[in-house]
Tab-separated table of C-alpha atoms in Angstrom:
chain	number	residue	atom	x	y	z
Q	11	UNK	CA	0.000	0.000	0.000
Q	12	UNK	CA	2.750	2.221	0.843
Q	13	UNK	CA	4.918	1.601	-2.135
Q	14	UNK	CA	1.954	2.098	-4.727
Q	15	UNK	CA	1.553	5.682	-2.688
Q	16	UNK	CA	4.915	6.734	-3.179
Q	17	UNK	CA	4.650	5.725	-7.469
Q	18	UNK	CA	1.362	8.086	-6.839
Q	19	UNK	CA	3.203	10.508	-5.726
Q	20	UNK	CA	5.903	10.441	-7.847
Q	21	UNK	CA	3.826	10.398	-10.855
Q	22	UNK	CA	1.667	13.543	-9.567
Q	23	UNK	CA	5.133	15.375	-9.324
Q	24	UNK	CA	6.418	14.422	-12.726
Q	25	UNK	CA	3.085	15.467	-14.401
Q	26	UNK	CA	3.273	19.067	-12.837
Q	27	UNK	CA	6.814	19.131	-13.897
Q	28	UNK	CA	6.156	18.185	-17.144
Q	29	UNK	CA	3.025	20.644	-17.516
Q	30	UNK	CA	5.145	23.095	-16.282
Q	31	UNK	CA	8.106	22.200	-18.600
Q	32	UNK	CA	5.897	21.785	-22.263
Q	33	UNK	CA	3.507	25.622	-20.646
Q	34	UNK	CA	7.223	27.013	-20.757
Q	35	UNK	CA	8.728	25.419	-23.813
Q	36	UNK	CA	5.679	26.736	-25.647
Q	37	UNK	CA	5.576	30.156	-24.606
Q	38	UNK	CA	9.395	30.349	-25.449
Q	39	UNK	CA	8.484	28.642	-29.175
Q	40	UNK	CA	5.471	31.086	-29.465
Q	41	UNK	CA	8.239	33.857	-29.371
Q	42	UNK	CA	10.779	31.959	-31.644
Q	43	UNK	CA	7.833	31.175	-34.690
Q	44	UNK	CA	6.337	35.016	-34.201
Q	45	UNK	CA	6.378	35.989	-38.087
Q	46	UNK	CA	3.470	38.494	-38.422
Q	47	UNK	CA	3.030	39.385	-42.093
Q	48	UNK	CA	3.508	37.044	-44.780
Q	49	UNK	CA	2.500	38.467	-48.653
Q	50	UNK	CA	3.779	35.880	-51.501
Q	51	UNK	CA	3.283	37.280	-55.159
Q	52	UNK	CA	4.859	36.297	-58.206
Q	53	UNK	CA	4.315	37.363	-62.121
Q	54	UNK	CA	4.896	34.214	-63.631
Q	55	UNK	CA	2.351	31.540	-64.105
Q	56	UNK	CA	3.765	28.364	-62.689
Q	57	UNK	CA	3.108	26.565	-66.180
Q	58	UNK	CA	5.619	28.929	-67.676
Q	59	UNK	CA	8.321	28.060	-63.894
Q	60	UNK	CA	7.758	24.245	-64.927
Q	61	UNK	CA	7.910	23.817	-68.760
Q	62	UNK	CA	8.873	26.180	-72.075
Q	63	UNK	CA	5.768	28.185	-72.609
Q	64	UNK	CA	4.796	29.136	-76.549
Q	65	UNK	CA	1.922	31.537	-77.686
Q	66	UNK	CA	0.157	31.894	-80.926
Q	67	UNK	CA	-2.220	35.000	-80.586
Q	68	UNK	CA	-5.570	35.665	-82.851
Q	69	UNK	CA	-3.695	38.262	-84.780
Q	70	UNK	CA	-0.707	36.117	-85.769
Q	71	UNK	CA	-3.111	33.783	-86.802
Q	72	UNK	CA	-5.152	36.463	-88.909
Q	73	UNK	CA	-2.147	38.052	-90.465
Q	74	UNK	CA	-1.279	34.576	-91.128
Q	75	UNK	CA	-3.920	33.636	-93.059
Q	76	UNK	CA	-4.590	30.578	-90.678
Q	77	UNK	CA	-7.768	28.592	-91.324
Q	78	UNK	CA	-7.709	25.534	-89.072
Q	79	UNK	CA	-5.860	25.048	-86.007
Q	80	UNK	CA	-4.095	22.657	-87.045
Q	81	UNK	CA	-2.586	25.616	-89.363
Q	82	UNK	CA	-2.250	27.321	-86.689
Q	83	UNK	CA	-0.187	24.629	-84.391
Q	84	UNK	CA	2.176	24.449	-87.348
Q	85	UNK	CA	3.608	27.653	-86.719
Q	86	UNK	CA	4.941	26.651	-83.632
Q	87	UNK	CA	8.319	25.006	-83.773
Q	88	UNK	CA	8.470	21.091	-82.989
Q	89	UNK	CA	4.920	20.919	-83.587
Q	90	UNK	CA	4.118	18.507	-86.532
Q	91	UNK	CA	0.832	18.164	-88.123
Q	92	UNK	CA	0.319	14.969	-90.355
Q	93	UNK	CA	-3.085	13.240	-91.950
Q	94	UNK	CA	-4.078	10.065	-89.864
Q	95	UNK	CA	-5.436	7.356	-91.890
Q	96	UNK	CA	-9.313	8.669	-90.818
Q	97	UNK	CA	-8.327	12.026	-93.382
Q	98	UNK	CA	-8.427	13.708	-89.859
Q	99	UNK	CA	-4.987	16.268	-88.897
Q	100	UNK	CA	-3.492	14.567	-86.402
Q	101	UNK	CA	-0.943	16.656	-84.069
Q	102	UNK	CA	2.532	15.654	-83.518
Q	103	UNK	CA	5.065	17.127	-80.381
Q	104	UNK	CA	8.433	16.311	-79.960
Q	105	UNK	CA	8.132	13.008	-81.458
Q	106	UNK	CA	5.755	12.079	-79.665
Q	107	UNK	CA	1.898	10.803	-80.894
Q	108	UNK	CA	-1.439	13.058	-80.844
Q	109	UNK	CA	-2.055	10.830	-77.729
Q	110	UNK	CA	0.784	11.870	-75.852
Q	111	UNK	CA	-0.362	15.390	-75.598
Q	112	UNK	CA	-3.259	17.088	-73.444
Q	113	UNK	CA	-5.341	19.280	-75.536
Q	114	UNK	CA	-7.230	21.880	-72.920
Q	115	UNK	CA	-10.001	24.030	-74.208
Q	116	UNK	CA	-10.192	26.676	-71.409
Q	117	UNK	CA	-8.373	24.827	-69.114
Q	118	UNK	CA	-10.529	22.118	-69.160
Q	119	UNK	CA	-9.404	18.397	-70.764
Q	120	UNK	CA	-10.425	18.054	-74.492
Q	121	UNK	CA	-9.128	14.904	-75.344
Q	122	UNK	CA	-10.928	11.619	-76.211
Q	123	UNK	CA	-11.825	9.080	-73.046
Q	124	UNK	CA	-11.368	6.006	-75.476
Q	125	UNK	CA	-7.540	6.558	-76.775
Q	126	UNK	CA	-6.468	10.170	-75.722
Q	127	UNK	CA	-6.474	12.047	-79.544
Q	128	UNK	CA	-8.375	14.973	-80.751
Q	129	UNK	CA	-9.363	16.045	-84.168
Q	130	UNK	CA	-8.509	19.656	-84.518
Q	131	UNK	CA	-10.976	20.248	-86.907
Q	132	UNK	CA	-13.762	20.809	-84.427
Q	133	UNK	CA	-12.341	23.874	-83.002
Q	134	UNK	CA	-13.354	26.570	-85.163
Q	135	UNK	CA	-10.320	29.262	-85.770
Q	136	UNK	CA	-12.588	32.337	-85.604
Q	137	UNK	CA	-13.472	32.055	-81.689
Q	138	UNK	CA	-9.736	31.561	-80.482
Q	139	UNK	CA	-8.475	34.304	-78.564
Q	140	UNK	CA	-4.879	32.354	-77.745
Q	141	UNK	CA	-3.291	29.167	-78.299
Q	142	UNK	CA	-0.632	28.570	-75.289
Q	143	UNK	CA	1.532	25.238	-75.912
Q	144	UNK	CA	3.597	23.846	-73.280
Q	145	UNK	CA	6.223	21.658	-73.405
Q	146	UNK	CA	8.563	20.083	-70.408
Q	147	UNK	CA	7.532	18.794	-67.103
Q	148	UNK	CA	3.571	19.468	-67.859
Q	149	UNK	CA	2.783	15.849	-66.369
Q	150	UNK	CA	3.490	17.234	-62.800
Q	151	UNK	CA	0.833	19.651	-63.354
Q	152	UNK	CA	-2.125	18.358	-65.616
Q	153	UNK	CA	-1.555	14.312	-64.491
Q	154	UNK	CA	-1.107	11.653	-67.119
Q	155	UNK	CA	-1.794	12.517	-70.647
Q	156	UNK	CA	0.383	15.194	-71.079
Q	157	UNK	CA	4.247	13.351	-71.887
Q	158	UNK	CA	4.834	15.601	-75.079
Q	159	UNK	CA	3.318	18.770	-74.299
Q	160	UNK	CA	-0.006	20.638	-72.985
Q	161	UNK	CA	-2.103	22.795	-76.003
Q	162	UNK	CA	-4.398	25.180	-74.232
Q	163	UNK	CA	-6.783	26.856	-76.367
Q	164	UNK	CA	-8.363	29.981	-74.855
Q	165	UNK	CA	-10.991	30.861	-77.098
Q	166	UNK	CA	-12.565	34.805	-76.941
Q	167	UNK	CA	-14.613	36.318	-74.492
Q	168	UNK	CA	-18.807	36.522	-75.609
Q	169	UNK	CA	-19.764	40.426	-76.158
């Protein structure tokens, strides 16, 4: 009885010396950690930090004469358009098959759920505002899909 006493009372004195111990250590790490503050800003798009970032702009394209967008991807270098065996263009990057790359219209995924291609042909020229291609470590940002390159289309605003 009087052994199980003294553990008693030797644990009751350790936890107020710990409480005591952590109610210090905190108020001495509150001080340490005491930023205030913090504003992050930056100019550049992460796309652009991550991969090489080219832009083909609706008045390129109309001084251009462009028609179809696969004309249009064709101006940018190591972008290859070729006819598949369906007569439809079919977009080539960096060696790499049409699906290899992620074709985004708006930001949001384009491509076909069944094998990953896209026929260019049903984007119509006259409603692009921007075409932003992307080529590098785009995986990392858009997920799986994406190995040769990212084609964003932004098309214009409505009036």
């Amino acid at each position: 009885m009087l052994r199980s006493r003294e553990v008693l009372a030797v644990s009751l004195a350790g936890m107020l010396v710990f409480g005591a111990a952590a109610r210090l250590w905190a108020a001495a790490d509150d001080e340490l950690y005491r930023l205030g503050e913090v504003v992050v800003s930056g100019g550049t798009p992460i796309v652009e930090a991550v991969g090489v970032t080219r832009r083909v702009t609706a008045e390129e394209m109309e001084q251009r004469g462009v028609r179809s967008l696969d004309e249009a991807l064709n101006l940018l270098p190591g972008v290859d358009v070729r006819v598949g065996g369906d007569g439809a263009p079919r977009i080539d990057m960096r060696g790499f098959r049409t699906r290899h790359i992620k074709l985004l219209l708006n930001g949001t995924p384009f491509n076909s759920t069944y094998d990953g291609q896209f026929d260019s042909a049903l984007i119509s020229v006259e409603n692009i505002a921007e075409i932003v291609v992307t080529t590098g470590a785009t995986s990392t940002l858009y997920g799986s899909g994406g190995n040769a390159g990212v084609i964003n289309i932004i098309t214009k605003k409505g009036s």
